[in-house]
PDB file of C-alpha atoms in Angstrom:
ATOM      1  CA  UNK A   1       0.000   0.000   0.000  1.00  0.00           C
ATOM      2  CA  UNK A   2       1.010   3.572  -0.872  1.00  0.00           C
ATOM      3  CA  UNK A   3       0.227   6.634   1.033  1.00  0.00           C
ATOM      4  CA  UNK A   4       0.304   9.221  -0.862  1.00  0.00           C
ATOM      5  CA  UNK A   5       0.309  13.699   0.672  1.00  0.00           C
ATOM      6  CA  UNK A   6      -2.665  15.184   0.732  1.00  0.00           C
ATOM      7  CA  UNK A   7      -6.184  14.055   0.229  1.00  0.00           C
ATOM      8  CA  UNK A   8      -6.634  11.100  -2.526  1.00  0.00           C
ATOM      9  CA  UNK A   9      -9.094  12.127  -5.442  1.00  0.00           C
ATOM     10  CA  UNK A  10     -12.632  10.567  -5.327  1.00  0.00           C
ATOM     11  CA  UNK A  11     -11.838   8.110  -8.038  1.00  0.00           C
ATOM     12  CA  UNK A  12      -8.875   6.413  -5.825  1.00  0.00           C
ATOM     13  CA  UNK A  13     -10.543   6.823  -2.318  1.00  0.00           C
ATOM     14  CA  UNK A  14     -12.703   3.295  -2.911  1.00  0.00           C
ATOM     15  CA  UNK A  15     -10.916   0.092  -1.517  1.00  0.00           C
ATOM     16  CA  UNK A  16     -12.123  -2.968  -0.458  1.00  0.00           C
ATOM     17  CA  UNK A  17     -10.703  -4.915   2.557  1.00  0.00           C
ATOM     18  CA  UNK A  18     -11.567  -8.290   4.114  1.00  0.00           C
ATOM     19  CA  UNK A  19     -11.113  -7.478   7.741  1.00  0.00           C
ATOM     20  CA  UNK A  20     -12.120  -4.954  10.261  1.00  0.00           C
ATOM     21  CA  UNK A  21      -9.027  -3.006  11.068  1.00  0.00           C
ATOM     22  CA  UNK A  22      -8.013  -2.795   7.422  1.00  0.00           C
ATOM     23  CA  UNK A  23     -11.226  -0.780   6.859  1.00  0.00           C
ATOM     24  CA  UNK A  24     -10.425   1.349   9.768  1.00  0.00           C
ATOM     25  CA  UNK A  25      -6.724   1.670   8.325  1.00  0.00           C
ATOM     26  CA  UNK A  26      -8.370   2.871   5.125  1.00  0.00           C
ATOM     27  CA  UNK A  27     -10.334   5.314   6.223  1.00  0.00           C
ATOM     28  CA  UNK A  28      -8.386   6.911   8.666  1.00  0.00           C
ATOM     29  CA  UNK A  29      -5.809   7.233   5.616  1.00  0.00           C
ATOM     30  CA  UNK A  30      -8.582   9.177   3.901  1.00  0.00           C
ATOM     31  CA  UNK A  31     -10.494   6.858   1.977  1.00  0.00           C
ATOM     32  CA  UNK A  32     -14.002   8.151   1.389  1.00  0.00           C
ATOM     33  CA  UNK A  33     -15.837   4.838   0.272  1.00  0.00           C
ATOM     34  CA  UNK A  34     -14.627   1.586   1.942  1.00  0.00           C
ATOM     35  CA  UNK A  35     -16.304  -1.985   1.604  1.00  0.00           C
ATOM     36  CA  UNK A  36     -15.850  -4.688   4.153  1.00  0.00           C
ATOM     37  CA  UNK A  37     -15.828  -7.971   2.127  1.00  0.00           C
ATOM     38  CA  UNK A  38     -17.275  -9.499   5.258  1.00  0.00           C
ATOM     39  CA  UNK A  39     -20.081  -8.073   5.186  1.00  0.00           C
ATOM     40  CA  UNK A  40     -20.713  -9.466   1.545  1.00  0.00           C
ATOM     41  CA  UNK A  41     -22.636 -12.962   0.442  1.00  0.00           C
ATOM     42  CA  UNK A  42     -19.209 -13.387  -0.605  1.00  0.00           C
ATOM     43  CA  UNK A  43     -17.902 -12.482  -4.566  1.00  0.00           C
ATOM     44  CA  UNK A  44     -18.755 -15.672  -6.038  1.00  0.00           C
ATOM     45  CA  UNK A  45     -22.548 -15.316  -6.707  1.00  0.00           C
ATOM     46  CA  UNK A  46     -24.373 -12.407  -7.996  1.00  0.00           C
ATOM     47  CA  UNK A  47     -26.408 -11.712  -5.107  1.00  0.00           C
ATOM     48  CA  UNK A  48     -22.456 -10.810  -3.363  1.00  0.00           C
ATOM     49  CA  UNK A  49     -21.759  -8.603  -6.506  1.00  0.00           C
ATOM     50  CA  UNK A  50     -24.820  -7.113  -6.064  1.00  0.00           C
ATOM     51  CA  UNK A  51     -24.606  -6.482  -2.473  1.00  0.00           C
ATOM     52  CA  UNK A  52     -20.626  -4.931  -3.593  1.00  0.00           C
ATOM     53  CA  UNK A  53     -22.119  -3.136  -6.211  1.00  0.00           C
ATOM     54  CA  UNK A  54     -24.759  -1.404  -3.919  1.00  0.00           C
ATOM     55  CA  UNK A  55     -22.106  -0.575  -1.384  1.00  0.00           C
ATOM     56  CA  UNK A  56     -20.232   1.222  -3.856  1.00  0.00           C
ATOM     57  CA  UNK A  57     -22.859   3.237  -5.072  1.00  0.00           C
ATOM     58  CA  UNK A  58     -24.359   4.164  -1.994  1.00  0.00           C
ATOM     59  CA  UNK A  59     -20.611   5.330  -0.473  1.00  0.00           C
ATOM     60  CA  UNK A  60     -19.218   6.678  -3.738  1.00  0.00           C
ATOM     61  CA  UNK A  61     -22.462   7.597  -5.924  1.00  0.00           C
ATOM     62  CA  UNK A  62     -21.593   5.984  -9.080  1.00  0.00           C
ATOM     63  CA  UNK A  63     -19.954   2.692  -9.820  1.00  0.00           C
ATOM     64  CA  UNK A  64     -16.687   2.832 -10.381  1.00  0.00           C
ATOM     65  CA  UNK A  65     -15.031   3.734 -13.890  1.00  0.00           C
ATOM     66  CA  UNK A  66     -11.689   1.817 -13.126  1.00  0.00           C
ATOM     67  CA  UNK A  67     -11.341  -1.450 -11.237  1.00  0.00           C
ATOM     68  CA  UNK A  68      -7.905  -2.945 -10.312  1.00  0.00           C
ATOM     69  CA  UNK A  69      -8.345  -6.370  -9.939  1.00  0.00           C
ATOM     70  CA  UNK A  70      -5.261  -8.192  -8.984  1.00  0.00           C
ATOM     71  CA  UNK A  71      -6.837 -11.501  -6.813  1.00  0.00           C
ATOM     72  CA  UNK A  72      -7.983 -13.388 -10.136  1.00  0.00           C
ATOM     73  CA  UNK A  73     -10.274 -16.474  -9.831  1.00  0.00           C
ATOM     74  CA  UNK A  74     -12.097 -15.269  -6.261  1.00  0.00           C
ATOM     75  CA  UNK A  75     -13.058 -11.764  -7.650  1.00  0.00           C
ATOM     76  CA  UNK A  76     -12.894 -11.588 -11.135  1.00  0.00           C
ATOM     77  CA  UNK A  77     -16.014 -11.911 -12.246  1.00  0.00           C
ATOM     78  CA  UNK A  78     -17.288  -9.159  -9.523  1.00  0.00           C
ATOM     79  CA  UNK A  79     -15.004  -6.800 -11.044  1.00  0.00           C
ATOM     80  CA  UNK A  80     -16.200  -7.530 -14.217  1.00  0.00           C
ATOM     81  CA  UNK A  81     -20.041  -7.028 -12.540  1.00  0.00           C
ATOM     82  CA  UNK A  82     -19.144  -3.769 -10.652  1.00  0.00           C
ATOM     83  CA  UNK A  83     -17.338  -1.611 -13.400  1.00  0.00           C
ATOM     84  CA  UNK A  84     -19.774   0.769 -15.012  1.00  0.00           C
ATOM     85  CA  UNK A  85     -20.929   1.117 -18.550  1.00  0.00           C
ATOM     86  CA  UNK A  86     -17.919   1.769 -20.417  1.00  0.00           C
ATOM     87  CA  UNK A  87     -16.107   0.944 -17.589  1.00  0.00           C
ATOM     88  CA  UNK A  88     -12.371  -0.553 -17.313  1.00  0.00           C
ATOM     89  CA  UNK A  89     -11.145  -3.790 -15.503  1.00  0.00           C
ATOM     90  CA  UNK A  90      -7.012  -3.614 -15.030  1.00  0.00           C
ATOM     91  CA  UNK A  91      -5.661  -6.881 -14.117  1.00  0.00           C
ATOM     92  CA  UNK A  92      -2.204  -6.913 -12.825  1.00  0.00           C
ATOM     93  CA  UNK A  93      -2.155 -10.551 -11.177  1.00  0.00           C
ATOM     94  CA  UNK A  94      -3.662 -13.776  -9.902  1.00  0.00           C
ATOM     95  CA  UNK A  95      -3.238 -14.347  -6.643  1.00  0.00           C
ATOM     96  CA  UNK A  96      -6.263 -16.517  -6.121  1.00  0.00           C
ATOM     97  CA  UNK A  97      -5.786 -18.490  -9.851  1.00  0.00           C
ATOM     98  CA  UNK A  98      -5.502 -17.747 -12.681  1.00  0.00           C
ATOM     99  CA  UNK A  99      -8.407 -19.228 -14.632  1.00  0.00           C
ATOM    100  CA  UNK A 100     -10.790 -16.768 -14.538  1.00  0.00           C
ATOM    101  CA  UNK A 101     -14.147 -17.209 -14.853  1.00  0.00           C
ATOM    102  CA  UNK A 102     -16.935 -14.550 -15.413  1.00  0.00           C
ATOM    103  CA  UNK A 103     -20.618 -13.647 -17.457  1.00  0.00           C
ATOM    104  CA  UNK A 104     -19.396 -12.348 -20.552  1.00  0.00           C
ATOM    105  CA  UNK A 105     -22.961 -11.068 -21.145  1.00  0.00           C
ATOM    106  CA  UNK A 106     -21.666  -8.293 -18.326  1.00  0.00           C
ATOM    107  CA  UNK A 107     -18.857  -7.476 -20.161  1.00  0.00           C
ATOM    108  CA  UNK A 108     -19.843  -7.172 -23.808  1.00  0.00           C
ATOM    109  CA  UNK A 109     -23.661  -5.960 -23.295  1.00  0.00           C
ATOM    110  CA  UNK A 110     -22.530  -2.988 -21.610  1.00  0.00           C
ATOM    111  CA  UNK A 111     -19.183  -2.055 -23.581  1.00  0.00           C
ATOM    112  CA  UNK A 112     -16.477  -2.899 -20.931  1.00  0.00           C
ATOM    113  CA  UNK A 113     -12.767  -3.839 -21.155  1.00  0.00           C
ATOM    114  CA  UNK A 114     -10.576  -5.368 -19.385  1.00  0.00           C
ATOM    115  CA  UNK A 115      -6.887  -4.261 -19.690  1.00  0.00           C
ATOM    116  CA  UNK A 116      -4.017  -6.199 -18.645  1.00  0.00           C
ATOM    117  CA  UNK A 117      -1.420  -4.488 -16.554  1.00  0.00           C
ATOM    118  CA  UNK A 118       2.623  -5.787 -15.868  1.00  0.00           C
ATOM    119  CA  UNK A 119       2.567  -3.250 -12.374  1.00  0.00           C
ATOM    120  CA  UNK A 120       5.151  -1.336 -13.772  1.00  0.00           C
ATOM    121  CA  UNK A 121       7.773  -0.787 -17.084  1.00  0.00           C
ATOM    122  CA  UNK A 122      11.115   0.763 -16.271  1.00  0.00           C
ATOM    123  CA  UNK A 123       9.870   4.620 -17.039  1.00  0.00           C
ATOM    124  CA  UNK A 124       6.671   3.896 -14.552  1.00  0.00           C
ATOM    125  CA  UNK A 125       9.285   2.651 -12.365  1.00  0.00           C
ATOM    126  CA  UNK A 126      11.642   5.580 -12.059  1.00  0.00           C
ATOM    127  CA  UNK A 127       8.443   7.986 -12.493  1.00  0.00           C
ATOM    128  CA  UNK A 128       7.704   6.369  -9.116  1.00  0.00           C
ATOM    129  CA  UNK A 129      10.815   6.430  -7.259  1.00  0.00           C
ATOM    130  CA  UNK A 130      10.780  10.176  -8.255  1.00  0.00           C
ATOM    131  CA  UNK A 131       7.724  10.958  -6.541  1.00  0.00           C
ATOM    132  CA  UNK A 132       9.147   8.566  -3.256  1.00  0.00           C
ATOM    133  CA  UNK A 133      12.427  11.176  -3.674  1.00  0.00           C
ATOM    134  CA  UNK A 134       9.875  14.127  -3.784  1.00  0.00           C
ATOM    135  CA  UNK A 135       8.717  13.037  -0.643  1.00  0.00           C
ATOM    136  CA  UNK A 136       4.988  12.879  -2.719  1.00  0.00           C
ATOM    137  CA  UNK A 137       4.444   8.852  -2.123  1.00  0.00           C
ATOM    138  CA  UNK A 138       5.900   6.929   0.843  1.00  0.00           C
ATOM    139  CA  UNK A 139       6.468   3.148   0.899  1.00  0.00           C
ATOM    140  CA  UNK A 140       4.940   2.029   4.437  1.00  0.00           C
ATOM    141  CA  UNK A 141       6.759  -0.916   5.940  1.00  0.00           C
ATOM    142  CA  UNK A 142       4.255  -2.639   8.369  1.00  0.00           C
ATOM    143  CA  UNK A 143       7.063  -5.474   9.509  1.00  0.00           C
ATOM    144  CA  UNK A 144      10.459  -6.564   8.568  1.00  0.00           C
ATOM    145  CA  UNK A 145      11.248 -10.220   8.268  1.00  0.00           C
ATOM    146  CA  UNK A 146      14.736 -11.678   8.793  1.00  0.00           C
ATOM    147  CA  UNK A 147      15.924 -13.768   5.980  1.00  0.00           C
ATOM    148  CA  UNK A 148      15.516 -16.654   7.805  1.00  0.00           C
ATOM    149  CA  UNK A 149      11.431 -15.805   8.105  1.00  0.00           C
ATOM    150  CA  UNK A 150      11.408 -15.470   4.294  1.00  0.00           C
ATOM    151  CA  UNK A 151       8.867 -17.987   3.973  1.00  0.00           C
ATOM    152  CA  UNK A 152       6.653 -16.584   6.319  1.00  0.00           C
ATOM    153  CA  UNK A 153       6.937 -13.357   5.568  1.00  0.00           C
ATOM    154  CA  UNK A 154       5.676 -14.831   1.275  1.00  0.00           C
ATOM    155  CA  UNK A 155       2.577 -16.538   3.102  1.00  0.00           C
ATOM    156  CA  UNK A 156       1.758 -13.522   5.081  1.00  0.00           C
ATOM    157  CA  UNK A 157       1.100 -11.694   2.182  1.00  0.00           C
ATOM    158  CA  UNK A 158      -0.574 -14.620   0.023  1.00  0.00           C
ATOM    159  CA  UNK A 159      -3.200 -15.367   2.478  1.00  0.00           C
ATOM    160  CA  UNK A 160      -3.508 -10.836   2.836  1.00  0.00           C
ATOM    161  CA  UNK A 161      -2.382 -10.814   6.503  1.00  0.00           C
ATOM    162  CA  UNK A 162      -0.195  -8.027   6.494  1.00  0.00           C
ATOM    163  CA  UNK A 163      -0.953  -4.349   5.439  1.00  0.00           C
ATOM    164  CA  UNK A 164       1.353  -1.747   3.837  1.00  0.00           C
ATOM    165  CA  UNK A 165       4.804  -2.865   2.647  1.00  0.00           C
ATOM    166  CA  UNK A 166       6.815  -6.510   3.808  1.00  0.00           C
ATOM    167  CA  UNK A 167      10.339  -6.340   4.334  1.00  0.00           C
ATOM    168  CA  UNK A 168      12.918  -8.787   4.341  1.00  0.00           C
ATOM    169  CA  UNK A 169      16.547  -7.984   5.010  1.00  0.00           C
ATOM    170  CA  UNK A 170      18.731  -9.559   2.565  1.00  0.00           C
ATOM    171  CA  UNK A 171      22.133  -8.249   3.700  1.00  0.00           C
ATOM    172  CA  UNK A 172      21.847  -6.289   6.605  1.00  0.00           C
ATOM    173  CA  UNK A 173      21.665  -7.651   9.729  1.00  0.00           C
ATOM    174  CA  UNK A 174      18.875  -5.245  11.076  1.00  0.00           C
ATOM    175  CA  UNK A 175      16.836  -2.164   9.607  1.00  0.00           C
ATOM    176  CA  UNK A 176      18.054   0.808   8.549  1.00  0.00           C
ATOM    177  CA  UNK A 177      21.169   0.009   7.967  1.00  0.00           C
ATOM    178  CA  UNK A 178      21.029   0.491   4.169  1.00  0.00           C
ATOM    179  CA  UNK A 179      19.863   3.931   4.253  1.00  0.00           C
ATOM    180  CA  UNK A 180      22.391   5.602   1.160  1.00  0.00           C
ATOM    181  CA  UNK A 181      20.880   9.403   1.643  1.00  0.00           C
ATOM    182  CA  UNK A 182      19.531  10.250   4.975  1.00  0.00           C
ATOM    183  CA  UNK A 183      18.360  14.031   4.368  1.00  0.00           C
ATOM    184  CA  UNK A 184      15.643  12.256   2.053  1.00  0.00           C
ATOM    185  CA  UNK A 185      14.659  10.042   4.936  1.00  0.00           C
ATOM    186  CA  UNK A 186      14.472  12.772   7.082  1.00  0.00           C
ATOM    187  CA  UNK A 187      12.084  14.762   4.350  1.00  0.00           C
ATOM    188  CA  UNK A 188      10.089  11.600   3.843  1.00  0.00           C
ATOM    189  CA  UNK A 189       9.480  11.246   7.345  1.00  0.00           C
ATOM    190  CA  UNK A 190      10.262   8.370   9.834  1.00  0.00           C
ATOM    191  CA  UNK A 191       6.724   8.089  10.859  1.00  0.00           C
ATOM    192  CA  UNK A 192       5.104   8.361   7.187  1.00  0.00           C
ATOM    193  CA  UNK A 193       7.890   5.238   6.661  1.00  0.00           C
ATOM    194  CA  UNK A 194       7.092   3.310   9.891  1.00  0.00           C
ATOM    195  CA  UNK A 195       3.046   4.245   9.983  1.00  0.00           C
ATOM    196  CA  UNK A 196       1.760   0.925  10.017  1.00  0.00           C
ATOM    197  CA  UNK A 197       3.667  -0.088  13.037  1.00  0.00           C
TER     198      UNK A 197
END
């Protein structure tokens, strides 16, 4: 997760979240429109993508224009149901599989795409680091793994247990030790850095 300065435009400010204190997390970082998949029949039927699609409307006002779908098999074919007319799907992964299957009929009777995403090419990639140097975006560790818990750490984020960022030191035997420019840690902020923990 990314936290970016100031307050998020409407269009980003949606997430959804399967657990309590993620929800919390997301709105106290200034989402406007959060969705508890708990709440939710669940994403595999279409009374669940109708109860998501509700949700969304009734927080946000419209459905959405962009959806970044990067679970696969569990929510794909809610993404597909919840992007309006005209509407975009992104998909930049698979987490949950990657056979996907959905209603075309949503798709192609009301003019959607779906766009396939690689996260990021090298100019996204430095575009990004820029803004991190600018002090604009800040990556937020939420825990730092030893080498040793590398395997942990891998299922912690497969099974979404974690929130903001997931560090493992490689080489260093403990954190911050790798810091190359510390004025531009200092700018970024220790606590922007270390506010999931």
């Amino acid at each position: 997760m990314w936290f970016s300065s100031g307050a998020p435009p409407a269009a980003w400010a949606a997430t959804r979240c399967s657990w309590s204190a993620k929800a919390e997390l997301a709105r106290e970082l200034g989402c406007t429109a959060v969705v508890n998949r708990e709440n939710l029949d669940g994403l595999s039927s279409v009374k669940g993508w109708r109860q998501l699609g509700e949700q969304i409307r009734r927080q946000a006002g419209e459905d959405p224009h962009i959806v970044f779908e990067h679970a696969g098999r569990e929510t794909f074919a809610a993404s597909v149901y919840v992007a309006r007319r005209g509407g975009t799907v992104v998909t930049c992964g698979s987490s949950t599989g990657y056979q996907h299957e959905y209603d075309n009929r949503h798709l192609w009777m009301k003019v959607k795409r779906i766009v396939g995403s690689h996260g990021a090419n090298y100019a996204e990639s430095w575009e990004a680091n820029r803004l991190v140097r600018l002090g604009m975006l800040a990556p937020t560790l939420s825990v730092v793994h030893p080498l040793t818990e590398v395997a942990e750490a891998t299922r912690a984020v497969q099974l979404n247990q974690h929130t903001g960022k997931v560090g493992v030191l490689c080489l260093a035997a403990g954190e911050g030790l790798g810091v190359a420019d510390p004025a531009l840690r200092e700018r970024v902020g220790e606590q922007r850095l270390r506010l999931f923990r």
